[in-house]
Tab-separated table of C-alpha atoms in Angstrom:
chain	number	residue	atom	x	y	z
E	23	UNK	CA	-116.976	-73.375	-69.667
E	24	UNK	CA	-116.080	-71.820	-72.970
E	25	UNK	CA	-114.287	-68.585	-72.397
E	26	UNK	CA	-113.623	-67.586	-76.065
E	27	UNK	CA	-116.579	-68.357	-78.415
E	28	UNK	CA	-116.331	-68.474	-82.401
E	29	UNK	CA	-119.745	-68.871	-82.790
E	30	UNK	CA	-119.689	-69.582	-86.742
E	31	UNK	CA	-117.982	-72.963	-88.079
E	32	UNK	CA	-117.642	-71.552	-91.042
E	33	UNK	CA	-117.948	-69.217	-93.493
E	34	UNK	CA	-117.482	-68.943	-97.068
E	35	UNK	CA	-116.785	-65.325	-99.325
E	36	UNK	CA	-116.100	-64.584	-102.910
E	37	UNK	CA	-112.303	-63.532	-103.825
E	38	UNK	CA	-111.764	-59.544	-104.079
E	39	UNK	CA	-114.670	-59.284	-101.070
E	40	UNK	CA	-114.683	-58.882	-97.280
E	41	UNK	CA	-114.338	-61.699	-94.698
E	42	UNK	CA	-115.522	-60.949	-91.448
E	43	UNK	CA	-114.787	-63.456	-88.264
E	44	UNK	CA	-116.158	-62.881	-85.119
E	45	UNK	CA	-115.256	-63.930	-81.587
E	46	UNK	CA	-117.177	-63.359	-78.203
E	47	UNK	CA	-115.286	-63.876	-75.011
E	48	UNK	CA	-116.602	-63.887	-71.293
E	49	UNK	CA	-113.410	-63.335	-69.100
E	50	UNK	CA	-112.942	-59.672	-68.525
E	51	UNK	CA	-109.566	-60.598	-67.079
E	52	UNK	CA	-108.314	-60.939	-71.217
E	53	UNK	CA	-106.392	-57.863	-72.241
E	54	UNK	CA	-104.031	-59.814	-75.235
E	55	UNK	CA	-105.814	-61.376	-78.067
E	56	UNK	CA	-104.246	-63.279	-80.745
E	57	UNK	CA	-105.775	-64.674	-84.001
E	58	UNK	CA	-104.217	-67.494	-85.875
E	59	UNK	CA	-104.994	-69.219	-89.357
E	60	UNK	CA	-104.445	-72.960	-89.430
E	61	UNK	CA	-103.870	-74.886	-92.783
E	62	UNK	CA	-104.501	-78.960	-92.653
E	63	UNK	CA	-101.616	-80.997	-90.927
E	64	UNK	CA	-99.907	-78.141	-89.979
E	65	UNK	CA	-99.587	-76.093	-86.845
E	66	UNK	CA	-101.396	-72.596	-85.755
E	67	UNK	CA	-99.681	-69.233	-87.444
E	68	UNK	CA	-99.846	-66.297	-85.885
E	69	UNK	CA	-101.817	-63.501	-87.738
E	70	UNK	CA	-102.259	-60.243	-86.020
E	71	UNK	CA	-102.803	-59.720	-82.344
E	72	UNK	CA	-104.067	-56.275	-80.103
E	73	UNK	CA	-103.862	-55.075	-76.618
E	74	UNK	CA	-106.899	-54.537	-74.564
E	75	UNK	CA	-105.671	-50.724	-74.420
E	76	UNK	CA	-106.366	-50.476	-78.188
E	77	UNK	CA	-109.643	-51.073	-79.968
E	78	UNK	CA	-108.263	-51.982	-83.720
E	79	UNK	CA	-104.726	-52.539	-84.839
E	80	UNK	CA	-104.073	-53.078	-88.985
E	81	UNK	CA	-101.918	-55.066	-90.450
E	82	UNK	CA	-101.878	-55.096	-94.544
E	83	UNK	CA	-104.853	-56.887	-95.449
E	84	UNK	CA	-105.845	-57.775	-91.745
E	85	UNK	CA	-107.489	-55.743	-89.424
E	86	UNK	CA	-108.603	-56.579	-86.274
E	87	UNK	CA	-111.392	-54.916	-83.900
E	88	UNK	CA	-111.615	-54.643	-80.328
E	89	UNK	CA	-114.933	-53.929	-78.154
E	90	UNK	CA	-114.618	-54.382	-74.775
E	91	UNK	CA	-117.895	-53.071	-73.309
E	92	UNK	CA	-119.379	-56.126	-75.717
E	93	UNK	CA	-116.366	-58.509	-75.379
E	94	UNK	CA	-116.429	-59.162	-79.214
E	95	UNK	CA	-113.927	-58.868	-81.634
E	96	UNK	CA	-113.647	-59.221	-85.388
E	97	UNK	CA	-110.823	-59.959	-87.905
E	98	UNK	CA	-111.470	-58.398	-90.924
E	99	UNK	CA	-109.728	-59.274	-93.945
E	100	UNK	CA	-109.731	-56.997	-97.223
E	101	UNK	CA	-109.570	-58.290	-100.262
E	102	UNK	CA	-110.141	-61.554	-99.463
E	103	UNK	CA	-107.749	-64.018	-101.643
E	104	UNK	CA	-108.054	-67.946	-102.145
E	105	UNK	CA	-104.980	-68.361	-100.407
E	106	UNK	CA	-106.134	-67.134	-97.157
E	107	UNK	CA	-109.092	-70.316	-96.802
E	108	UNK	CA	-108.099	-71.825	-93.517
E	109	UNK	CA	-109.338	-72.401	-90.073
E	110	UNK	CA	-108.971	-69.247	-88.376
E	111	UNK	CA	-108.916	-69.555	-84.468
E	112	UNK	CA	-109.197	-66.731	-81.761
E	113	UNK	CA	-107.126	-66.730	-78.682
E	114	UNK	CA	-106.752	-64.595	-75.543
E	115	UNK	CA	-104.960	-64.214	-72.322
E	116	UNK	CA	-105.162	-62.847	-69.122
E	117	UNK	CA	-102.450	-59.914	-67.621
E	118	UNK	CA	-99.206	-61.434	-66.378
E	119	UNK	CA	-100.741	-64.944	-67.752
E	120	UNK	CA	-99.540	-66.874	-69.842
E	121	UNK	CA	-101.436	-69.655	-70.894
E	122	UNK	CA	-103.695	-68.848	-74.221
E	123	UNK	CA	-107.322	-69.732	-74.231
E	124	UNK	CA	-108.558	-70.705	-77.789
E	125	UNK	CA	-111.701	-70.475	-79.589
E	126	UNK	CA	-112.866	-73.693	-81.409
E	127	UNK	CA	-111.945	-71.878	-84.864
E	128	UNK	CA	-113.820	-70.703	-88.183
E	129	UNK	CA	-113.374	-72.284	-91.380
E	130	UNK	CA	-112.861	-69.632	-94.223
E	131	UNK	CA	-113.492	-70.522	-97.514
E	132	UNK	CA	-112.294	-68.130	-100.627
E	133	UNK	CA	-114.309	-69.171	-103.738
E	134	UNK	CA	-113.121	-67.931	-107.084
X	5	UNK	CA	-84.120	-73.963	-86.059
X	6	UNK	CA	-85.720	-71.324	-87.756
X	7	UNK	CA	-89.285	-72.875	-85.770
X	8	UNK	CA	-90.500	-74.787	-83.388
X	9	UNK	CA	-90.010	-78.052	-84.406
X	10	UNK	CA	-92.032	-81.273	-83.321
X	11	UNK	CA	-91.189	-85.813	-83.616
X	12	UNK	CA	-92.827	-87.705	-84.439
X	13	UNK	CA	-95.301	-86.032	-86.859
X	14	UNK	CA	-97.331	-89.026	-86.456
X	15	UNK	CA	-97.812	-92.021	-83.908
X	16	UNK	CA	-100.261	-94.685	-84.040
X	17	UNK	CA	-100.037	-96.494	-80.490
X	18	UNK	CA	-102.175	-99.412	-78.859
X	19	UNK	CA	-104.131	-98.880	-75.746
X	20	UNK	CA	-102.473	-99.152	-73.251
X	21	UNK	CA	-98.604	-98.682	-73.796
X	22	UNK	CA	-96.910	-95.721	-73.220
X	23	UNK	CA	-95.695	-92.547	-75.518
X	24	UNK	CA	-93.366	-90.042	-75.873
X	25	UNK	CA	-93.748	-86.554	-77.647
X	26	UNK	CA	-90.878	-84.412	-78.378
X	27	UNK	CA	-90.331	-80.516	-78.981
X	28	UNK	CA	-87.745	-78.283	-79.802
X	29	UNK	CA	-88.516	-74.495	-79.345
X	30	UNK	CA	-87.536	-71.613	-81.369
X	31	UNK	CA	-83.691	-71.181	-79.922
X	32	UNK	CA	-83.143	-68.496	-77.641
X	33	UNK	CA	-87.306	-69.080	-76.292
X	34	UNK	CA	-87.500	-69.596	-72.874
X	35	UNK	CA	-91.165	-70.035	-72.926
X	36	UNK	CA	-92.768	-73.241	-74.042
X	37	UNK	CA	-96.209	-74.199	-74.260
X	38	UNK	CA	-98.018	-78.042	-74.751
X	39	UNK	CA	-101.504	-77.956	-75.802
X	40	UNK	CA	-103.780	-80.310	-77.416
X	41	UNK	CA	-106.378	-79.796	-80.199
X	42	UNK	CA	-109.450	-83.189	-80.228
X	43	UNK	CA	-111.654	-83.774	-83.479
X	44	UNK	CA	-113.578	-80.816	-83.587
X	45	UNK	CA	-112.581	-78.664	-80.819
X	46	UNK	CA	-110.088	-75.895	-79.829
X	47	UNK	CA	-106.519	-75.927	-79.083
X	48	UNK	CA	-106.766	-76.963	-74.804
X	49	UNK	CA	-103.619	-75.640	-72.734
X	50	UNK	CA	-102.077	-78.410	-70.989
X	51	UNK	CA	-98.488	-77.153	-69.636
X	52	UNK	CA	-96.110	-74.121	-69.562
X	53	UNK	CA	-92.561	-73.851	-69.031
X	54	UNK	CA	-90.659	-71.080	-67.814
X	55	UNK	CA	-87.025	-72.439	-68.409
X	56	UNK	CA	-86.806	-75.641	-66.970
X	57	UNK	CA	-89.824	-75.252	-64.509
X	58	UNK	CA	-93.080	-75.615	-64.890
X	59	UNK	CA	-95.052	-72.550	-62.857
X	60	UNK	CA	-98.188	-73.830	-65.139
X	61	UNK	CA	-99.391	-77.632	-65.232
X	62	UNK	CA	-102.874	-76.991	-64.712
X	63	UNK	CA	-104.491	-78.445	-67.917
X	64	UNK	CA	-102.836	-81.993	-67.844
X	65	UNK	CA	-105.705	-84.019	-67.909
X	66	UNK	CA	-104.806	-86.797	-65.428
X	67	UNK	CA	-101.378	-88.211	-63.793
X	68	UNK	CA	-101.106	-90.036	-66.858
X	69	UNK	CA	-99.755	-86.864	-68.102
X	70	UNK	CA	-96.320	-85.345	-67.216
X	71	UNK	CA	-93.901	-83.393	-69.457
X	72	UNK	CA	-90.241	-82.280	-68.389
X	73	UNK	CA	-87.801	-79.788	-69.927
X	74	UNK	CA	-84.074	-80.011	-69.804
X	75	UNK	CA	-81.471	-77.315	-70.872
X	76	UNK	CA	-83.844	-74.657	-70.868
X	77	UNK	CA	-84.441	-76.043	-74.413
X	78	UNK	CA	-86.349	-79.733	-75.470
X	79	UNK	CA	-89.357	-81.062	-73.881
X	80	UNK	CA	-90.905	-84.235	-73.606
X	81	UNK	CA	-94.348	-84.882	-73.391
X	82	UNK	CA	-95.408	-88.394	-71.941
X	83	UNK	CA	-98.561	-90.221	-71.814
X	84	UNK	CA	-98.378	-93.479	-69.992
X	85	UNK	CA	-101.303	-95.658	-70.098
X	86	UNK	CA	-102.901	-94.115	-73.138
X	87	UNK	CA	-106.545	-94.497	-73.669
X	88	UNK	CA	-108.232	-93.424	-76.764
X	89	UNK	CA	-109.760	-90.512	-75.524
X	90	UNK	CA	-106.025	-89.534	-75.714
X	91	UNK	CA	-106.166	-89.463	-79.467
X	92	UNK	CA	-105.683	-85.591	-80.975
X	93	UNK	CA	-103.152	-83.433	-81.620
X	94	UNK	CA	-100.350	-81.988	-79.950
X	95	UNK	CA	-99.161	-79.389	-80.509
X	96	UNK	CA	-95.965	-77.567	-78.965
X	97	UNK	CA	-96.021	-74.013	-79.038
X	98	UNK	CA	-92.663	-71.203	-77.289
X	99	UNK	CA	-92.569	-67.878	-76.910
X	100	UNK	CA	-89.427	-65.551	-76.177
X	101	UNK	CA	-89.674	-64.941	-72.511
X	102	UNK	CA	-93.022	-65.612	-70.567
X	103	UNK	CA	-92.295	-63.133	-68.589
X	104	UNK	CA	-95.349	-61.016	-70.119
X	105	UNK	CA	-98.653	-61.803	-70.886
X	106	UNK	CA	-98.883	-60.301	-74.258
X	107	UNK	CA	-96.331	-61.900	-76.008
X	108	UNK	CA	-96.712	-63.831	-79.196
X	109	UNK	CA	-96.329	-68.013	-79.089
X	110	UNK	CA	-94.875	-69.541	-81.805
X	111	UNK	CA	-96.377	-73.438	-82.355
X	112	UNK	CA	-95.112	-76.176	-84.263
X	113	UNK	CA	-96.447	-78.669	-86.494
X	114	UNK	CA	-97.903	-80.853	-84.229
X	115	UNK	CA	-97.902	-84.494	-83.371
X	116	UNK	CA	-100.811	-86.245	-84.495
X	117	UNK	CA	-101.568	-89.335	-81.817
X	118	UNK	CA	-104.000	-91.820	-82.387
X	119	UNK	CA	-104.564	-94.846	-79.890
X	120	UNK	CA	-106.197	-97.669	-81.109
C-alpha cells in the first residue's frame, strides 16, 4: 500500500524556468512532510519541509505547497539551475511518529 | 562528525553468509533511523532507535534482520543468512531527539549491499 505517491519518474525543464514536483499522499494521519534531493551514490539531503498547520513555507529558491483537502503537495523550484538535477523524493510522517514514509522519488533534469 | 557517517560504503557478499552494517549518527542525536532503498523503489523504514532502545522495529523484513545500538551512539545493522532479495541500499539516517514527530532526519551515505 503506497501511502506517499510521486506519480512522475521524471521530469526534465530548461535552466532559468520552473520545476514543479508533485506528491499525492493517502494517510490523513501525516501532518510533517519533508522533501529531499538525492545525487548518485550518495545519501538523501534534506530540502525544505512544512507542517500540516501551514499550507506553503519558502525557502530561497524552494517553495513548497500544502493542500490538505486534496492531500497533494508540490515543490516548486524558481529558477531552476543545472545543479539542482537529482532525484527528488517526498516524505511524510504521522503526529508523535517517527518513522518517515517515502515516495519512490522524481528524477529532475536541468537542461542548458 | 560533522554527519552521519556509514562502513562499509560497499559490500559484495555470497548467499548465504552473514553481514554487518555500521552507523555513526550526527553526535549529540539520540534518534537513529535504518531504512533501505531496492532498484527502483523508495527509501522503506526498517528500525528506529530512541537511545539505546528500539520503540520501532516494525519494518525489518524477517528475523534475519536485527540491529542494536550501544552508547546511545553506533549501530549495527545485521543480516544473517542473506539472500539476494537483500541486495539495496542502506541507508542510516538520526535525528536530534525523536521525541517529536516533525523533526528533521539527517541520513548518511549509505551502504550499498549486493549478494550474489
Amino acid at each position: 500500500d503506497q501511502q506517499v505517491k510521486q506519480n512522475s519518474p521524471s521530469l526534465s525543464v530548461q535552466e532559468g524556468r520552473i520545476s514543479i514536483l508533485n506528491c499525492d499522499y493517502t494517510n490523513s494521519m501525516f501532518d510533517y512532510f519533508l522533501w529531499y534531493k538525492k545525487y548518485p551514490a550518495e545519501g538523501p539531503t534534506f530540502l525544505i519541509s512544512i507542517s500540516s498547520i501551514k499550507d506553503k513555507n519558502e525557502d530561497g529558491r524552494f517553495t513548497v505547497f500544502l493542500n490538505k483537502s486534496a492531500k497533494h503537495l508540490s515543490l516548486h523550484i524558481v529558477p531552476s539551475q543545472p545543479g539542482d538535477s537529482a532525484v527528488y523524493f517526498c516524505a511524510a510522517n504521522t503526529g508523535g511518529g517517527n518513522k518517515l514514509t517515502f515516495g519512490t522519488g522524481t528524477q529532475l533534469k536541468v537542461e542548458l | 562528525g560533522a554527519g552521519v557517517s556509514q562502513s562499509p560504503s560497499n559490500k559484495v557478499t555470497e548467499k548465504g553468509k552473514d553481514v554487518e552494517l555500521r552507523c555513526d549518527p550526527i553526535s549529540g542525536h539520540t534518534a537513529l533511523y535504518w531504512y533501505r532503498q531496492s532498484l527502483g523503489q523508495g527509501l522503506e523504514f526498517l528500525i528506529y532507535f530512541q537511545g539505546n532502545s528500539a520503540p520501532d522495529k516494525s519494518g525489518l523484513p524477517s528475523d534475519r534482520f536485527s540491529a542494536e545500538r550501544t552508547g546511545g551512539s553506533v549501530s549495527t545493522l545485521t543480516i544473517q543468512r542473506t539472500q539476494q532479495e537483500d541486495s539495496a541500499v542502506y541507508l542510516c539516517a538520526s535525528s536530534p531527539s525523536g521525541s517529536r514527530g516533525q523533526e528533521t532526519q539527517y541520513f548518511g551515505p549509505g551502504t550499498r549491499l549486493l549478494v550474489l
